[in-house]
């Protein structure tokens, strides 16, 4: 899995910072310099810098256009808003940059979680650390067909459910780690994602009943 590969590679890293990119990514040419400047000007509690993500093949198909809308809403609006109100942030799967000592202290990536980025973002918050958002875009390739999109989205939902169940199995400890506000935001954010996915089939049933009625 990806987290197992990253944990294996981490032992060979020699720098004070660790950056994660997917192979097909097209990051802004100055992104690593901007990341370094962000760390240099941030508090010690900032252990991760997350860049924005968006789609370079947005006109390829209906699916890629929907992906573009989703990524634009998430990285250009939702994440900055959540950061502004002190919510835990689930990291994107790429273009995240870490202080290596903090990453190792957190245990690096969960090798059995298929959305290791979301899990690590919550562990950063539980440990009392922060994530800074960087106004620098990395361009990704979106799935263009249902055949490609469906397994990816199924994996994401599986990972989000896994992350939610792992972190909430000891709710009192989670509450103590996050505090009241971040605990509530976690329920709204991650719990809301999962609830909306479960309710989505009902939406189509109601649409069909409305049309037939």
mmCIF file of N, CA, C and O in Angstrom, residues 93-142:
data_model
loop_
_atom_site.group_PDB
_atom_site.id
_atom_site.type_symbol
_atom_site.label_atom_id
_atom_site.label_comp_id
_atom_site.label_asym_id
_atom_site.label_seq_id
_atom_site.Cartn_x
_atom_site.Cartn_y
_atom_site.Cartn_z
ATOM 1 N N UNK A 93 -4.062 13.671 -0.248
ATOM 2 C CA UNK A 93 -3.145 12.547 -0.398
ATOM 3 C C UNK A 93 -1.809 12.908 -0.999
ATOM 4 O O UNK A 93 -0.934 12.048 -1.131
ATOM 5 N N UNK A 94 -1.634 14.175 -1.377
ATOM 6 C CA UNK A 94 -0.400 14.592 -2.024
ATOM 7 C C UNK A 94 -0.138 16.065 -1.713
ATOM 8 O O UNK A 94 -0.986 16.768 -1.173
ATOM 9 N N UNK A 95 1.065 16.507 -2.050
ATOM 10 C CA UNK A 95 1.471 17.892 -1.827
ATOM 11 C C UNK A 95 1.336 18.299 -0.373
ATOM 12 O O UNK A 95 0.944 19.430 -0.065
ATOM 13 N N UNK A 96 1.630 17.360 0.532
ATOM 14 C CA UNK A 96 1.750 17.738 1.932
ATOM 15 C C UNK A 96 3.210 17.598 2.349
ATOM 16 O O UNK A 96 3.940 16.728 1.880
ATOM 17 N N UNK A 97 3.623 18.489 3.228
ATOM 18 C CA UNK A 97 5.038 18.651 3.585
ATOM 19 C C UNK A 97 5.151 18.672 5.108
ATOM 20 O O UNK A 97 4.363 19.344 5.782
ATOM 21 N N UNK A 98 6.120 17.934 5.645
ATOM 22 C CA UNK A 98 6.192 17.706 7.085
ATOM 23 C C UNK A 98 7.552 18.068 7.657
ATOM 24 O O UNK A 98 8.580 17.937 6.981
ATOM 25 N N UNK A 99 7.527 18.497 8.921
ATOM 26 C CA UNK A 99 8.762 18.490 9.709
ATOM 27 C C UNK A 99 9.059 17.028 10.024
ATOM 28 O O UNK A 99 8.233 16.334 10.626
ATOM 29 N N UNK A 100 10.209 16.563 9.635
ATOM 30 C CA UNK A 100 10.487 15.133 9.754
ATOM 31 C C UNK A 100 10.460 14.648 11.198
ATOM 32 O O UNK A 100 9.924 13.564 11.488
ATOM 33 N N UNK A 101 11.007 15.430 12.134
ATOM 34 C CA UNK A 101 11.035 14.976 13.517
ATOM 35 C C UNK A 101 9.623 14.796 14.072
ATOM 36 O O UNK A 101 9.340 13.833 14.794
ATOM 37 N N UNK A 102 8.709 15.700 13.712
ATOM 38 C CA UNK A 102 7.328 15.583 14.167
ATOM 39 C C UNK A 102 6.632 14.399 13.502
ATOM 40 O O UNK A 102 5.863 13.665 14.144
ATOM 41 N N UNK A 103 6.898 14.205 12.209
ATOM 42 C CA UNK A 103 6.299 13.076 11.484
ATOM 43 C C UNK A 103 6.696 11.755 12.122
ATOM 44 O O UNK A 103 5.854 10.862 12.333
ATOM 45 N N UNK A 104 7.966 11.614 12.468
ATOM 46 C CA UNK A 104 8.428 10.380 13.103
ATOM 47 C C UNK A 104 7.845 10.234 14.516
ATOM 48 O O UNK A 104 7.506 9.131 14.940
ATOM 49 N N UNK A 105 7.734 11.349 15.246
ATOM 50 C CA UNK A 105 7.162 11.289 16.589
ATOM 51 C C UNK A 105 5.702 10.863 16.563
ATOM 52 O O UNK A 105 5.209 10.211 17.499
ATOM 53 N N UNK A 106 5.003 11.194 15.472
ATOM 54 C CA UNK A 106 3.599 10.815 15.321
ATOM 55 C C UNK A 106 3.429 9.372 14.849
ATOM 56 O O UNK A 106 2.310 8.871 14.783
ATOM 57 N N UNK A 107 4.521 8.712 14.518
ATOM 58 C CA UNK A 107 4.435 7.339 14.034
ATOM 59 C C UNK A 107 4.306 7.230 12.536
ATOM 60 O O UNK A 107 3.976 6.154 12.019
ATOM 61 N N UNK A 108 4.533 8.348 11.819
ATOM 62 C CA UNK A 108 4.440 8.379 10.352
ATOM 63 C C UNK A 108 3.050 7.941 9.901
ATOM 64 O O UNK A 108 2.051 8.293 10.526
ATOM 65 N N UNK A 109 2.950 7.148 8.843
ATOM 66 C CA UNK A 109 1.657 6.815 8.248
ATOM 67 C C UNK A 109 1.172 5.460 8.744
ATOM 68 O O UNK A 109 1.954 4.526 8.929
ATOM 69 N N UNK A 110 -0.147 5.351 8.922
ATOM 70 C CA UNK A 110 -0.747 4.078 9.310
ATOM 71 C C UNK A 110 -0.694 3.130 8.110
ATOM 72 O O UNK A 110 -1.350 3.377 7.095
ATOM 73 N N UNK A 111 0.073 2.043 8.197
ATOM 74 C CA UNK A 111 0.257 1.185 7.017
ATOM 75 C C UNK A 111 -0.994 0.413 6.609
ATOM 76 O O UNK A 111 -1.037 -0.147 5.516
ATOM 77 N N UNK A 112 -2.022 0.390 7.468
ATOM 78 C CA UNK A 112 -3.221 -0.389 7.166
ATOM 79 C C UNK A 112 -4.418 0.490 6.816
ATOM 80 O O UNK A 112 -5.520 -0.011 6.631
ATOM 81 N N UNK A 113 -4.211 1.799 6.740
ATOM 82 C CA UNK A 113 -5.306 2.712 6.421
ATOM 83 C C UNK A 113 -5.192 3.130 4.964
ATOM 84 O O UNK A 113 -4.150 3.620 4.533
ATOM 85 N N UNK A 114 -6.276 2.969 4.202
ATOM 86 C CA UNK A 114 -6.224 3.287 2.772
ATOM 87 C C UNK A 114 -6.440 4.778 2.515
ATOM 88 O O UNK A 114 -6.316 5.231 1.376
ATOM 89 N N UNK A 115 -6.785 5.549 3.537
ATOM 90 C CA UNK A 115 -6.759 7.018 3.453
ATOM 91 C C UNK A 115 -5.841 7.511 4.571
ATOM 92 O O UNK A 115 -6.262 8.192 5.499
ATOM 93 N N UNK A 116 -4.572 7.144 4.432
ATOM 94 C CA UNK A 116 -3.588 7.462 5.466
ATOM 95 C C UNK A 116 -3.425 8.963 5.680
ATOM 96 O O UNK A 116 -3.041 9.417 6.757
ATOM 97 N N UNK A 117 -3.762 9.757 4.658
ATOM 98 C CA UNK A 117 -3.660 11.208 4.776
ATOM 99 C C UNK A 117 -4.686 11.767 5.758
ATOM 100 O O UNK A 117 -4.373 12.624 6.593
ATOM 101 N N UNK A 118 -5.927 11.275 5.672
ATOM 102 C CA UNK A 118 -6.964 11.722 6.605
ATOM 103 C C UNK A 118 -6.610 11.323 8.035
ATOM 104 O O UNK A 118 -6.744 12.116 8.976
ATOM 105 N N UNK A 119 -6.152 10.096 8.210
ATOM 106 C CA UNK A 119 -5.774 9.617 9.540
ATOM 107 C C UNK A 119 -4.635 10.449 10.123
ATOM 108 O O UNK A 119 -4.690 10.844 11.298
ATOM 109 N N UNK A 120 -3.630 10.752 9.326
ATOM 110 C CA UNK A 120 -2.486 11.513 9.826
ATOM 111 C C UNK A 120 -2.898 12.940 10.181
ATOM 112 O O UNK A 120 -2.415 13.507 11.171
ATOM 113 N N UNK A 121 -3.782 13.531 9.401
ATOM 114 C CA UNK A 121 -4.267 14.860 9.721
ATOM 115 C C UNK A 121 -4.942 14.908 11.084
ATOM 116 O O UNK A 121 -4.743 15.853 11.866
ATOM 117 N N UNK A 122 -5.721 13.875 11.404
ATOM 118 C CA UNK A 122 -6.383 13.827 12.713
ATOM 119 C C UNK A 122 -5.379 13.566 13.829
ATOM 120 O O UNK A 122 -5.496 14.131 14.925
ATOM 121 N N UNK A 123 -4.374 12.726 13.557
ATOM 122 C CA UNK A 123 -3.362 12.489 14.601
ATOM 123 C C UNK A 123 -2.539 13.746 14.878
ATOM 124 O O UNK A 123 -2.117 13.981 16.011
ATOM 125 N N UNK A 124 -2.287 14.547 13.852
ATOM 126 C CA UNK A 124 -1.607 15.828 14.057
ATOM 127 C C UNK A 124 -2.417 16.702 15.004
ATOM 128 O O UNK A 124 -1.883 17.301 15.944
ATOM 129 N N UNK A 125 -3.715 16.764 14.770
ATOM 130 C CA UNK A 125 -4.579 17.588 15.620
ATOM 131 C C UNK A 125 -4.649 17.044 17.037
ATOM 132 O O UNK A 125 -4.594 17.798 18.016
ATOM 133 N N UNK A 126 -4.759 15.725 17.181
ATOM 134 C CA UNK A 126 -4.851 15.119 18.511
ATOM 135 C C UNK A 126 -3.577 15.343 19.323
ATOM 136 O O UNK A 126 -3.628 15.405 20.561
ATOM 137 N N UNK A 127 -2.449 15.459 18.646
ATOM 138 C CA UNK A 127 -1.184 15.668 19.346
ATOM 139 C C UNK A 127 -0.947 17.138 19.702
ATOM 140 O O UNK A 127 0.079 17.467 20.310
ATOM 141 N N UNK A 128 -1.879 18.009 19.332
ATOM 142 C CA UNK A 128 -1.745 19.422 19.654
ATOM 143 C C UNK A 128 -0.971 20.224 18.629
ATOM 144 O O UNK A 128 -0.616 21.377 18.885
ATOM 145 N N UNK A 129 -0.714 19.635 17.459
ATOM 146 C CA UNK A 129 -0.004 20.330 16.399
ATOM 147 C C UNK A 129 -0.988 20.966 15.417
ATOM 148 O O UNK A 129 -2.196 20.746 15.495
ATOM 149 N N UNK A 130 -0.455 21.722 14.470
ATOM 150 C CA UNK A 130 -1.290 22.418 13.491
ATOM 151 C C UNK A 130 -0.803 22.158 12.078
ATOM 152 O O UNK A 130 0.363 21.815 11.858
ATOM 153 N N UNK A 131 -1.729 22.375 11.127
ATOM 154 C CA UNK A 131 -1.441 22.292 9.696
ATOM 155 C C UNK A 131 -1.605 23.688 9.100
ATOM 156 O O UNK A 131 -2.610 24.364 9.356
ATOM 157 N N UNK A 132 -0.633 24.145 8.319
ATOM 158 C CA UNK A 132 -0.734 25.417 7.601
ATOM 159 C C UNK A 132 -1.107 25.138 6.152
ATOM 160 O O UNK A 132 -0.646 24.159 5.556
ATOM 161 N N UNK A 133 -1.961 25.971 5.595
ATOM 162 C CA UNK A 133 -2.359 25.848 4.198
ATOM 163 C C UNK A 133 -1.540 26.804 3.349
ATOM 164 O O UNK A 133 -1.344 27.963 3.712
ATOM 165 N N UNK A 134 -1.069 26.304 2.213
ATOM 166 C CA UNK A 134 -0.199 27.081 1.323
ATOM 167 C C UNK A 134 -0.956 27.457 0.062
ATOM 168 O O UNK A 134 -1.585 26.600 -0.578
ATOM 169 N N UNK A 135 -0.902 28.727 -0.302
ATOM 170 C CA UNK A 135 -1.571 29.202 -1.510
ATOM 171 C C UNK A 135 -0.695 28.913 -2.729
ATOM 172 O O UNK A 135 -0.141 29.812 -3.367
ATOM 173 N N UNK A 136 -0.557 27.632 -3.017
ATOM 174 C CA UNK A 136 0.231 27.146 -4.154
ATOM 175 C C UNK A 136 -0.450 25.881 -4.659
ATOM 176 O O UNK A 136 -0.720 24.974 -3.876
ATOM 177 N N UNK A 137 -0.750 25.835 -5.934
ATOM 178 C CA UNK A 137 -1.575 24.747 -6.467
ATOM 179 C C UNK A 137 -0.735 23.662 -7.119
ATOM 180 O O UNK A 137 0.183 23.945 -7.888
ATOM 181 N N UNK A 138 -1.081 22.424 -6.809
ATOM 182 C CA UNK A 138 -0.541 21.252 -7.498
ATOM 183 C C UNK A 138 -1.651 20.683 -8.378
ATOM 184 O O UNK A 138 -2.767 20.456 -7.912
ATOM 185 N N UNK A 139 -1.326 20.454 -9.627
ATOM 186 C CA UNK A 139 -2.334 19.981 -10.585
ATOM 187 C C UNK A 139 -2.282 18.461 -10.682
ATOM 188 O O UNK A 139 -1.220 17.870 -10.812
ATOM 189 N N UNK A 140 -3.462 17.853 -10.602
ATOM 190 C CA UNK A 140 -3.589 16.397 -10.655
ATOM 191 C C UNK A 140 -4.460 15.977 -11.832
ATOM 192 O O UNK A 140 -5.198 16.786 -12.387
ATOM 193 N N UNK A 141 -4.389 14.687 -12.144
ATOM 194 C CA UNK A 141 -5.231 14.124 -13.199
ATOM 195 C C UNK A 141 -6.436 13.442 -12.573
ATOM 196 O O UNK A 141 -6.281 12.553 -11.730
ATOM 197 N N UNK A 142 -7.631 13.837 -12.978
ATOM 198 C CA UNK A 142 -8.859 13.267 -12.429
ATOM 199 C C UNK A 142 -9.284 12.032 -13.224
ATOM 200 O O UNK A 142 -8.970 11.920 -14.417
#
